[in-house]
Coordinates of C-alpha atoms in Angstrom, one line a residue:
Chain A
X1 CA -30.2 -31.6 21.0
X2 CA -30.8 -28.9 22.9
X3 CA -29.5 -25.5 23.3
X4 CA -27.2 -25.6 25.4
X5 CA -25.9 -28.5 23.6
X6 CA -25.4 -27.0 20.9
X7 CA -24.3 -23.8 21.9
X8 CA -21.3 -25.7 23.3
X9 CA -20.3 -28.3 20.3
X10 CA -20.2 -24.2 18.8
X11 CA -17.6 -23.0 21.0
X12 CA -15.8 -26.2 20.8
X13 CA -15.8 -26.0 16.8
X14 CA -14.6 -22.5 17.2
X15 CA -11.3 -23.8 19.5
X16 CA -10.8 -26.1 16.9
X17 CA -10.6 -24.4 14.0
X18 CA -9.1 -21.4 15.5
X19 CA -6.3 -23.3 17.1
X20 CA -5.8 -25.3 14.1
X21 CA -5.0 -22.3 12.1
X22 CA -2.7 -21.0 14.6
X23 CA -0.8 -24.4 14.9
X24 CA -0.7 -24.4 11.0
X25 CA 0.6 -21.1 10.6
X26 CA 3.6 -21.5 13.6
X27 CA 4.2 -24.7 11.6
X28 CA 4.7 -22.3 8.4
X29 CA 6.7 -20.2 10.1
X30 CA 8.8 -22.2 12.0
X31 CA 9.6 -24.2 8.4
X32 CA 10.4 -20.9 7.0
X33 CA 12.3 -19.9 9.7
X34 CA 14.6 -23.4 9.5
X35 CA 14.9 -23.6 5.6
X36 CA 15.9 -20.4 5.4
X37 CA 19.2 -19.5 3.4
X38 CA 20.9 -16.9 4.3
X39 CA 20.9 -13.5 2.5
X40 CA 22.6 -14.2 -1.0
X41 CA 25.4 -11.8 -1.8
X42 CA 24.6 -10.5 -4.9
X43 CA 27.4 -9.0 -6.2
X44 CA 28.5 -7.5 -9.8
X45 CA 30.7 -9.2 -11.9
X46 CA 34.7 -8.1 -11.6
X47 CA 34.4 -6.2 -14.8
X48 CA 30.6 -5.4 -15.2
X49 CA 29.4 -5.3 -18.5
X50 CA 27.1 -1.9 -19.9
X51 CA 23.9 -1.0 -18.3
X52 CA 20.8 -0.3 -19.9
X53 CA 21.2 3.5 -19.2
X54 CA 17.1 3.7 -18.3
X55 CA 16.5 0.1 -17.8
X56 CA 14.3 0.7 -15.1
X57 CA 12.3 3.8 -15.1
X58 CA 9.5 5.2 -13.0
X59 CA 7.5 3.9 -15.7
X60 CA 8.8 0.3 -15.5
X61 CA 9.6 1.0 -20.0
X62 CA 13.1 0.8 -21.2
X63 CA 14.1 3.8 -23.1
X64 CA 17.4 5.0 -24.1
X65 CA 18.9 1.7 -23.6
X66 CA 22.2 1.0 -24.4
X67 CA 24.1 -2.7 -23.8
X68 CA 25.2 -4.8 -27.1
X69 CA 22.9 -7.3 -27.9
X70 CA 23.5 -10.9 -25.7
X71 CA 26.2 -9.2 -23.8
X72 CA 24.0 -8.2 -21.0
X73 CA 25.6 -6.8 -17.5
X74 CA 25.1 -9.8 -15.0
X75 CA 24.8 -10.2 -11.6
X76 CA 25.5 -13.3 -9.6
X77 CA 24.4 -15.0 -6.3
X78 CA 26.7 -16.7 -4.4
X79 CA 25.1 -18.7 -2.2
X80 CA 27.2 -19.5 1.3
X81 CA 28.9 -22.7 0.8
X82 CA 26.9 -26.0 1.3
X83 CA 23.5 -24.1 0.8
X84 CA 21.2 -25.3 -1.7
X85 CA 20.2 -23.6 -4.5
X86 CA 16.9 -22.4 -3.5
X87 CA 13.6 -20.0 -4.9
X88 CA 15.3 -17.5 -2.3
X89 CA 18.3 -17.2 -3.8
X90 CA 16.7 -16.5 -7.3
X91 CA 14.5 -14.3 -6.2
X92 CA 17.0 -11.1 -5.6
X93 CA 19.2 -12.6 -8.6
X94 CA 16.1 -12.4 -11.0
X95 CA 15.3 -8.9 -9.3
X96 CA 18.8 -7.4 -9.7
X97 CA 18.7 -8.9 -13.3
X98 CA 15.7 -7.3 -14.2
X99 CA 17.7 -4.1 -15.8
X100 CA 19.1 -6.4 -17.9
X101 CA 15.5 -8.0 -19.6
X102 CA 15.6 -5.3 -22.0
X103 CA 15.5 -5.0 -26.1
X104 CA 18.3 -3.5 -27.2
X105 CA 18.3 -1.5 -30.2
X106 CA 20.6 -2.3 -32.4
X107 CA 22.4 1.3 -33.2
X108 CA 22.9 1.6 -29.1
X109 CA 24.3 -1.9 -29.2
X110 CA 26.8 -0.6 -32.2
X111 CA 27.9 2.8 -29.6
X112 CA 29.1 1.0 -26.8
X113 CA 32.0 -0.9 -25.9
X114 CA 33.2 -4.0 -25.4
X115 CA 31.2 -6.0 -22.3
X116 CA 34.8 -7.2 -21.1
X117 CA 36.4 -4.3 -20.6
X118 CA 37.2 -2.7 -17.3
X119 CA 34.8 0.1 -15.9
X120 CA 38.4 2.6 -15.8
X121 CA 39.0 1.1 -20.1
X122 CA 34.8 1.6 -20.2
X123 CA 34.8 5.3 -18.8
X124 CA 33.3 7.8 -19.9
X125 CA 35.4 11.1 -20.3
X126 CA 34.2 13.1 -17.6
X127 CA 32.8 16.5 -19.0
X128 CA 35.6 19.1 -20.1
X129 CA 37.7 20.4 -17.9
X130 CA 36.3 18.3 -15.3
X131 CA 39.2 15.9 -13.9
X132 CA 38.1 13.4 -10.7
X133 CA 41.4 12.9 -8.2
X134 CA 42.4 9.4 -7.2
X135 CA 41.6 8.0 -4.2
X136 CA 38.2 6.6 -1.6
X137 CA 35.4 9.4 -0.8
X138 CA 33.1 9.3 1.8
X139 CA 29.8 11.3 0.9
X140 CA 27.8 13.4 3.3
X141 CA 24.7 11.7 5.1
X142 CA 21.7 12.2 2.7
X143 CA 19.1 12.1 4.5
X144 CA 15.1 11.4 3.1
X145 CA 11.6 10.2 4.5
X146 CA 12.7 6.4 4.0
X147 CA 16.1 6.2 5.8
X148 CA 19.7 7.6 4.8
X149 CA 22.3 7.4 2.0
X150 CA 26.0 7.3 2.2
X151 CA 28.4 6.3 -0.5
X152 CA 31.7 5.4 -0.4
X153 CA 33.4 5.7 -4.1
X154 CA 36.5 4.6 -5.2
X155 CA 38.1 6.5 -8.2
X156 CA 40.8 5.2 -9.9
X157 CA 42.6 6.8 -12.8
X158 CA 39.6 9.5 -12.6
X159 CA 37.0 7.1 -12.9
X160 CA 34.4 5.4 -10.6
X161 CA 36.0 2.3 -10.1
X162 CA 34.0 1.2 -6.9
X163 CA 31.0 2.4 -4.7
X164 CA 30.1 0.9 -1.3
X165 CA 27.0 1.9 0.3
X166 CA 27.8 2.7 3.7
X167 CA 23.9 3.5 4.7
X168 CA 21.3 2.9 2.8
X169 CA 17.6 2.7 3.9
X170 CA 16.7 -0.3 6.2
X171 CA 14.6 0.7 8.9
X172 CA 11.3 -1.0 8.0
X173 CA 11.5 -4.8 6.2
X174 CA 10.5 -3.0 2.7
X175 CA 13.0 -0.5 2.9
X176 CA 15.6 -3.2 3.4
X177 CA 14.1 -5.0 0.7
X178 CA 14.1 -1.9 -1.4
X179 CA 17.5 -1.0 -1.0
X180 CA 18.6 -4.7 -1.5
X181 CA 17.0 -4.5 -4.8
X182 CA 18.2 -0.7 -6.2
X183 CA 21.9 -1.6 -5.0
X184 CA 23.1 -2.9 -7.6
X185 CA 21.4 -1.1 -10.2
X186 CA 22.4 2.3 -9.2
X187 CA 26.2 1.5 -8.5
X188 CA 26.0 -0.3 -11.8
X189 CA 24.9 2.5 -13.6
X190 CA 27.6 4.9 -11.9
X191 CA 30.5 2.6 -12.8
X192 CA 29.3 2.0 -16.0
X193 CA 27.9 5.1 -17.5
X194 CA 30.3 7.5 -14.9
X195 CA 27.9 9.6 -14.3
X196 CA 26.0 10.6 -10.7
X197 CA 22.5 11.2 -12.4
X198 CA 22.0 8.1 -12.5
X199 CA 18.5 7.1 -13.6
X200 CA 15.5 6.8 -10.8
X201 CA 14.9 3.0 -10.2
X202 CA 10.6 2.2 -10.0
X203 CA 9.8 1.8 -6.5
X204 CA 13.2 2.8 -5.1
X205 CA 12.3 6.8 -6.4
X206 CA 13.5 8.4 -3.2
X207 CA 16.8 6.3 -2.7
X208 CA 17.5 7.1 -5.9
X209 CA 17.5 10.8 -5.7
X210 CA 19.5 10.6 -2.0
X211 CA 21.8 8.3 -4.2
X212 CA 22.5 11.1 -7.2
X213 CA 23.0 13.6 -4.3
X214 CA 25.5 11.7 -2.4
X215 CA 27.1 10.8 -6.0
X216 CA 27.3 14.5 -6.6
X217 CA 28.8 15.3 -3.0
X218 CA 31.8 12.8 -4.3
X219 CA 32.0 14.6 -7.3
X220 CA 32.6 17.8 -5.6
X221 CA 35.2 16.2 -3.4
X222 CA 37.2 14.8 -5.8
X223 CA 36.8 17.3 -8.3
X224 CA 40.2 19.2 -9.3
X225 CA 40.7 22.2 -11.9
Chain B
X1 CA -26.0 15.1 -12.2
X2 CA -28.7 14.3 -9.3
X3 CA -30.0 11.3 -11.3
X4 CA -26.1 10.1 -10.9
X5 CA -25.7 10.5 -7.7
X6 CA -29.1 8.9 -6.9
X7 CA -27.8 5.9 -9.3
X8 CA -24.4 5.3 -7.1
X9 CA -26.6 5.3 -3.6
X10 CA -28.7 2.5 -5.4
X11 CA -25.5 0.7 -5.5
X12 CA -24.8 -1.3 -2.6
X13 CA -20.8 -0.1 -0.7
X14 CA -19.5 -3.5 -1.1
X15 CA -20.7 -4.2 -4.7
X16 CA -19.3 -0.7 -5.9
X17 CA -16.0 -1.4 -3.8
X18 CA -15.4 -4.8 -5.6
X19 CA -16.3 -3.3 -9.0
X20 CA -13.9 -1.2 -8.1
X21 CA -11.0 -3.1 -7.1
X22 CA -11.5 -5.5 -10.3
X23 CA -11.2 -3.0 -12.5
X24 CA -8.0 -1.9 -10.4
X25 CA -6.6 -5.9 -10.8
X26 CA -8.0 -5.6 -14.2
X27 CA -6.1 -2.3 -15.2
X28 CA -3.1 -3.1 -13.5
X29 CA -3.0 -6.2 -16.0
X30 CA -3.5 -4.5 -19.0
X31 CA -1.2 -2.1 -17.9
X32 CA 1.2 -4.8 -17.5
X33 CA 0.6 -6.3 -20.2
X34 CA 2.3 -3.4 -21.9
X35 CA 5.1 -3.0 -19.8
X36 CA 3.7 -0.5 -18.1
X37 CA 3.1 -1.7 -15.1
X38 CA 6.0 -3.4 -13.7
X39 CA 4.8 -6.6 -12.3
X40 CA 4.2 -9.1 -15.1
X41 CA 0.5 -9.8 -16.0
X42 CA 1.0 -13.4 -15.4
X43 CA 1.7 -12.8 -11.7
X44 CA -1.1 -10.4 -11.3
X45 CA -3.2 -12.9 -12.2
X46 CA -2.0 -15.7 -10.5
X47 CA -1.7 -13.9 -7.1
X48 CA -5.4 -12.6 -7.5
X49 CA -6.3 -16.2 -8.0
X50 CA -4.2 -17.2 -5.1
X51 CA -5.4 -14.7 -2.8
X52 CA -8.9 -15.0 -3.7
X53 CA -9.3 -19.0 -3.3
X54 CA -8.0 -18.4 -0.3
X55 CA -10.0 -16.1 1.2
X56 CA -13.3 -18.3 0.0
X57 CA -12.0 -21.3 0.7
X58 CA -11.2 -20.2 5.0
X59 CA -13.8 -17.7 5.0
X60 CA -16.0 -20.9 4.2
X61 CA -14.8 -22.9 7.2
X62 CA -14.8 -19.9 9.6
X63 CA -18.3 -18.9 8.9
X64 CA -19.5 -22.5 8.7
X65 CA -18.2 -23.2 12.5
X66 CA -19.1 -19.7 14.2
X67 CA -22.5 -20.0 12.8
X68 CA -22.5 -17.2 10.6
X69 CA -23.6 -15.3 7.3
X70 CA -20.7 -14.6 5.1
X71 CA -20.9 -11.9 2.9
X72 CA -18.8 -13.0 -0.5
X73 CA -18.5 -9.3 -1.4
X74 CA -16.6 -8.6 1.3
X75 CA -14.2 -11.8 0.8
X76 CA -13.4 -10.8 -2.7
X77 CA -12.9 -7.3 -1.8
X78 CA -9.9 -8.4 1.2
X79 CA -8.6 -10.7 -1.6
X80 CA -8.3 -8.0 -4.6
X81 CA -6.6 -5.8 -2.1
X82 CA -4.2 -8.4 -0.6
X83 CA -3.5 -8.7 -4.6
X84 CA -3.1 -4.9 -4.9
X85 CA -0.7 -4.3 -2.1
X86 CA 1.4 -7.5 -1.9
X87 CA 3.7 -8.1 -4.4
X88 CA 2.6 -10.1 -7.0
X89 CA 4.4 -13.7 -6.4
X90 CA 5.3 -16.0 -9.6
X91 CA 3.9 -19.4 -9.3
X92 CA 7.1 -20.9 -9.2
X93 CA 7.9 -18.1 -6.0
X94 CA 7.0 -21.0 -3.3
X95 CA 7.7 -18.3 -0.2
X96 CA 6.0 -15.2 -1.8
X97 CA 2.8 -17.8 -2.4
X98 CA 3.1 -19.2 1.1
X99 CA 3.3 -15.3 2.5
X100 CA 0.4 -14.6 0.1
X101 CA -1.7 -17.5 1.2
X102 CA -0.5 -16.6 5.0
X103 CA -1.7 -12.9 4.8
X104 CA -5.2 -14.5 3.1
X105 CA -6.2 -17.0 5.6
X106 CA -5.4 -14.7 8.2
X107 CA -7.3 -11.6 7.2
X108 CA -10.4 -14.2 6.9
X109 CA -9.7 -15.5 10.7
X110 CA -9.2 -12.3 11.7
X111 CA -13.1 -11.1 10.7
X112 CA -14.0 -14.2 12.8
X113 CA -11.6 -14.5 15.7
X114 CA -11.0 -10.8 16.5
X115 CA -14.4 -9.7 16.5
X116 CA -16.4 -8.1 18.5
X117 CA -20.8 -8.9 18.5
X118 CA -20.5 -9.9 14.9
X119 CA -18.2 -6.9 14.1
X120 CA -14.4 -7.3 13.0
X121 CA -12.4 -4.9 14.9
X122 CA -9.4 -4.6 12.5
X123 CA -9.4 -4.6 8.9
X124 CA -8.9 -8.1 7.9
X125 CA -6.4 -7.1 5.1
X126 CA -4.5 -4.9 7.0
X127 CA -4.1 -7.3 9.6
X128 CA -3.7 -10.1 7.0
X129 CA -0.4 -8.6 6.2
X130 CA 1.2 -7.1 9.3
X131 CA 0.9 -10.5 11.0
X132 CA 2.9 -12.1 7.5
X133 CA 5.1 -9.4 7.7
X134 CA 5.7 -9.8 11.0
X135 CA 6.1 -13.6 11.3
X136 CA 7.2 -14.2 7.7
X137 CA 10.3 -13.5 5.9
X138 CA 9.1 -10.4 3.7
X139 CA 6.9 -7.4 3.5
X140 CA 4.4 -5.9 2.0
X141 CA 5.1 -3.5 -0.9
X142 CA 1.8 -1.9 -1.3
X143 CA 2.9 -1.8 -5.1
X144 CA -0.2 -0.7 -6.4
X145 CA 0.9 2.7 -5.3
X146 CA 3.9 2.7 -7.1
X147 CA 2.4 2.4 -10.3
X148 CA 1.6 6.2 -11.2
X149 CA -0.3 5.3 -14.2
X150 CA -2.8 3.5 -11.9
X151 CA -3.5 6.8 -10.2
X152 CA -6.5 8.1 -12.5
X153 CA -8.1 4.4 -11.8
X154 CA -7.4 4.9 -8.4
X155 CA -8.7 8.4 -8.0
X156 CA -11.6 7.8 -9.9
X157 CA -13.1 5.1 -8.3
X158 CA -12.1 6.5 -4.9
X159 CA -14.2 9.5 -5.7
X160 CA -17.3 7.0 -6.5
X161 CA -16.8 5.3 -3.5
X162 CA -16.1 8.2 -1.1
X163 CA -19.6 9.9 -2.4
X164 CA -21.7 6.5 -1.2
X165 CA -20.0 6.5 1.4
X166 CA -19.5 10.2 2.4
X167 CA -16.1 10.4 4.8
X168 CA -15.5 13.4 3.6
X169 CA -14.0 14.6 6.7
X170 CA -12.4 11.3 7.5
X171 CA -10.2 11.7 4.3
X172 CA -10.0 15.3 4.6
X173 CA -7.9 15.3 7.9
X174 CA -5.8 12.0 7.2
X175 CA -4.7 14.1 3.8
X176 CA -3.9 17.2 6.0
X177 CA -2.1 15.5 8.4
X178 CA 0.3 13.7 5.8
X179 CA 0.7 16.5 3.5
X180 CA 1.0 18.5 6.2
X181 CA 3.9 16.4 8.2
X182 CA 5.7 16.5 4.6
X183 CA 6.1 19.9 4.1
X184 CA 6.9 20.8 7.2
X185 CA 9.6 18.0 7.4
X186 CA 11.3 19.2 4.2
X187 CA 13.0 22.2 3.7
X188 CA 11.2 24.8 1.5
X189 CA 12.4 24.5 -1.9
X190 CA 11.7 20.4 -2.0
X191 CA 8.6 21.1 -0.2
X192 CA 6.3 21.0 -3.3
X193 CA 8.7 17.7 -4.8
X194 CA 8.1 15.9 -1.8
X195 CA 4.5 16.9 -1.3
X196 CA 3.9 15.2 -5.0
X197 CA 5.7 12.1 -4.3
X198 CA 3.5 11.8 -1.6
X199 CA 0.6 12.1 -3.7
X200 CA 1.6 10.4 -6.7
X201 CA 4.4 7.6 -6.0
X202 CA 3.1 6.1 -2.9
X203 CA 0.3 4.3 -1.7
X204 CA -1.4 7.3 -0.4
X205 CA -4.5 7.5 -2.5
X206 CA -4.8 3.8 -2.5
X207 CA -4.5 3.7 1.2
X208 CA -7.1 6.5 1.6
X209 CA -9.7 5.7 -0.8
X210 CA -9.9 1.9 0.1
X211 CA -8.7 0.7 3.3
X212 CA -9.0 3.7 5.6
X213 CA -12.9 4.2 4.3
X214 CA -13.4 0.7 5.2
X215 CA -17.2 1.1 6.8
X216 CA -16.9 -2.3 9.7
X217 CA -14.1 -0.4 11.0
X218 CA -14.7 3.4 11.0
X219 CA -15.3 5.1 14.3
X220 CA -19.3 6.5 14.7
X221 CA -19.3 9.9 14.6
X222 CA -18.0 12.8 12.8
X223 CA -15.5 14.2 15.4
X224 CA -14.3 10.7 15.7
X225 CA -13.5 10.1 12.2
X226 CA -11.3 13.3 12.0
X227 CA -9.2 12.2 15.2
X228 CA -9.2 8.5 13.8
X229 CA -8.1 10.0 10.1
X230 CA -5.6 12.3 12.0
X231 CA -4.1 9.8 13.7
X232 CA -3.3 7.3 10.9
X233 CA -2.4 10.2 9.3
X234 CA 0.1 10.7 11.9
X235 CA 1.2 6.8 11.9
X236 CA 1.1 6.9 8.4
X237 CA 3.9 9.4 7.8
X238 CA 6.9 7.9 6.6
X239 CA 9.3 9.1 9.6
X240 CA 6.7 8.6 12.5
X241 CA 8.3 6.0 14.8
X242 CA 8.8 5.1 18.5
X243 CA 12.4 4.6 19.5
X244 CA 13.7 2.2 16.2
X245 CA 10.4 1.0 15.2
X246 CA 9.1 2.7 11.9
X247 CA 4.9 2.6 11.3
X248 CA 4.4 1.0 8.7
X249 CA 0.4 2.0 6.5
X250 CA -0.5 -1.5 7.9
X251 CA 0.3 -0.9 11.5
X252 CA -1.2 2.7 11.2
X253 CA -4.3 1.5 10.3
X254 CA -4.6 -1.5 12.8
X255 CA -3.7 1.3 15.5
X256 CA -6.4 3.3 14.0
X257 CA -8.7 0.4 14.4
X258 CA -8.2 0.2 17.9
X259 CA -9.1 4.1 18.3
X260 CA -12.2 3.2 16.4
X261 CA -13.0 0.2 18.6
X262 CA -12.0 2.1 22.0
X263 CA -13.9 4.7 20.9
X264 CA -17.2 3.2 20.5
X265 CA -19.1 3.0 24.2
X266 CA -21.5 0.4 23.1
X267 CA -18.9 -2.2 21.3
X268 CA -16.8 -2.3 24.1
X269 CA -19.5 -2.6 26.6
X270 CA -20.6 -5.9 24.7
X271 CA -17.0 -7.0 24.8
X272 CA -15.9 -6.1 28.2
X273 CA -19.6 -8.2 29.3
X274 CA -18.3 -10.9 26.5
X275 CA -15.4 -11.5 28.6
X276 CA -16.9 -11.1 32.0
X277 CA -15.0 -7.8 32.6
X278 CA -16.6 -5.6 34.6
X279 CA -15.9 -1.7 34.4
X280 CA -16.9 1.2 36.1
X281 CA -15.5 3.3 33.6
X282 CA -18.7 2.0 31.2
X283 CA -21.8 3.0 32.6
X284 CA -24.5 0.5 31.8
X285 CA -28.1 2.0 30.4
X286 CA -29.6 2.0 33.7
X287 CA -26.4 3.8 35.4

């Protein structure tokens, strides 16, 4: 064969296998694209139950943590209806639940209440002489590297009885994903435990912090002698 | 001290750079193991054995059919850091395996495809992942950076590797630029917080030491290498971003690449006569 021959059953290969991978991959992707479920609302349970208070440190190690033993907060997927059950929907189920794959030590387990009751029955006295005044607070912006955090709480016979996130961080996919993941923790943990200092959740450090700030711009709000 | 120094410049850059990364993978899984690390051993492993049959297994058909000598150093090197900044998937986590395997055969193409007179023009993990994340459902997490008990490993070897390789200036003026950008966008009193979270909770070190030293696609030149570490620096900043689209360390770097690749007279010559371009902006030897 000669050369040129060659040279050219070379640059045919290369066409080939090139253009094999990029039909392959637009086949991926075009699969992904059409199987794909949309966003499971993961949501807490009407009355969630306790919260390991350091479930998820920067370290990724429980410490501190306080739920009873088998009576673990939960957080559900719901699915749209008529879509499948899918890896996709586990995924950010599994994630949010991660807080909860904790040991529990027993003399935590013994200090806390009851799973079933409300957050309002499940409050924590606020600190003395510190009283929180009914109604839906708005925070300020908090603004940070990755994005902004804004809070909307609801307090109800002085306790944190809701929080919607009116901004979180979503600029870049991660962030999104980030935010996604630390939702549910943080407001968790503020409903729960009725604190704003809440703990920081491992990859999610910054949002965190903006979080406890914008908690603490509530606080301020709805504080009354 | 001498004798050590000799020792590491006896080592070859690749060799030293996988050694490196494996005892990266390696820690992370002990570290895990523990609980220390939050990904779970299990899924550590399984996405470095993902990532790295992968690699071999295109690498193998790509060098086969362009007629050329693969270096297997360099394929586990793309694959341990594809493990080290994607987020370990589960094996039953079908669509974080399929991203996984995605970013993998891609950064192997990409060393084949997008190469310029036996020279890849973009870091194949780099681009491995920005074309996943792009076209894929998901992102990349660079979760190695995360992890500050990793950040002695990470330092350490960084050090051994920047000495061989001696970017000193390179790493000197991406870290100024950063650090800089970050105290000047914070106000005083969280300057020195901010600065540290830089440092410690992201995947700054990991990003510097390993894919911005990476030799294939560093610009010649010392002057060069400060404007090309500068200007991921730049991209690299968390609230760098044209209109609504953020930079994300991926994209930084691929921009970077191009610098590197624009910047080098005699690559682009070869490419510009590769394609039948002619330009009179390129002098030839005898012009």
């Amino acid at each position: 064969m000669s050369a040129t021959a060659a040279n050219d059953e070379r640059r045919v290969g290369k066409l080939l296998v090139s253009t094999a991978l990029v039909v392959i991959s637009a086949g991926y992707c075009y699969w992904q694209k059409t199987r794909e479920v949309p966003r499971a609302i993961v949501h807490i349970a009407a009355t969630p139950g306790p919260v390991p208070a350091k479930a998820v440190t920067a370290s990724g190690v429980a410490a501190n943590v306080a739920a009873p033993a088998g009576k673990v907060a939960t957080a559900t997927a719901v699915p749209p209806a008529g879509a499948p059950a899918t890896p996709d929907v586990a995924l950010p189920v599994a994630r949010a639940a991660l807080a909860d794959k904790v040991p529990v030590p027993k003399e935590a387990a013994a200090a806390v209440p009851d799973a079933d009751e409300s957050p309002a029955a499940t409050a924590v006295t606020m600190a003395a002489g510190l009283h929180l005044e009914d109604g839906e607070y708005v925070s300020q912006h908090e603004d940070f590297e990755w994005g902004t955090v804004q809070v909307k709480v609801v307090i109800k016979n002085g306790a944190f009885a809701d929080i919607q996130f009116l901004q979180m961080p979503d600029h870049r996919p991660h962030s999104a994903e980030l935010s996604d993941l630390s939702k549910p923790i943080l407001s968790r943990e503020a409903i729960h435990d009725q604190k704003s200092a809440v703990d920081l959740v491992t990859s999610a450090t910054y949002t965190s912090m903006a979080y406890q700030d914008a908690m603490a711009d509530v606080i301020m709000q709805a504080t009354r002698p | 001290m001498k004798m050590s120094v000799t020792l590491l410049r006896r080592i070859l850059t690749y060799r030293l750079t996988l050694y490196y990364l494996a005892v990266l993978v390696a820690g992370s899984i002990a570290l895990a193991w523990y609980g220390i690390v939050r990904p779970t051993p299990r899924d550590i492993a399984y996405s470095a054995v993902v990532a790295i049959a992968t690699c071999i297994a295109v690498n193998a058909v790509f060098a086969r059919v362009f007629g050329a000598k693969s270096n297997w150093e360099s394929v586990c090197i793309s694959a341990l850091i594809l493990t080290l900044i994607v987020t370990p998937a589960a094996p039953v986590d079908f669509a974080a395996t399929g991203f996984l395997v995605f970013a993998s055969a891609w950064a192997m193409a990409s060393k084949y495809i997008l190469a310029t007179a036996k020279r890849h023009i973009f870091n194949p993990a780099a681009f491995g992942v920005a074309l996943a994340g792009l076209l894929l459902k998901g992102s990349v997490s660079w979760w190695v950076g995360d992890n500050a008990t990793i950040l002695p490993l990470i330092i350490l070897g960084g050090v051994l590797v920047l000495t061989r390789l001696r970017y000193y200036e390179l790493i000197i003026s991406f870290a100024v630029v950063v650090l800089g950008l970050t105290l000047a966008d914070n106000p005083l009193a969280g300057a020195g917080t901010a600065v540290s979270m830089t440092a410690i909770h992201s995947a700054f070190c990991f990003f510097a030491f390993v894919m911005l030293t990476e030799p294939r696609t560093v610009p010649l030149g010392r002057w060069r290498q400060i404007v090309y570490g500068g200007l991921v620096g730049l991209l690299f900043f968390p609230n760098s971003h044209i209109g609504e689209y953020y930079f994300t360390p991926e994209v930084a770097l691929l921009i970077g690449n191009i610098f590197a690749f624009l910047s080098n007279r005699r690559r682009l010559q070869r490419w510009t006569t590769a394609w039948g371009i002619k330009s009179r902006l390129l002098p030839t030897k005898a012009g």
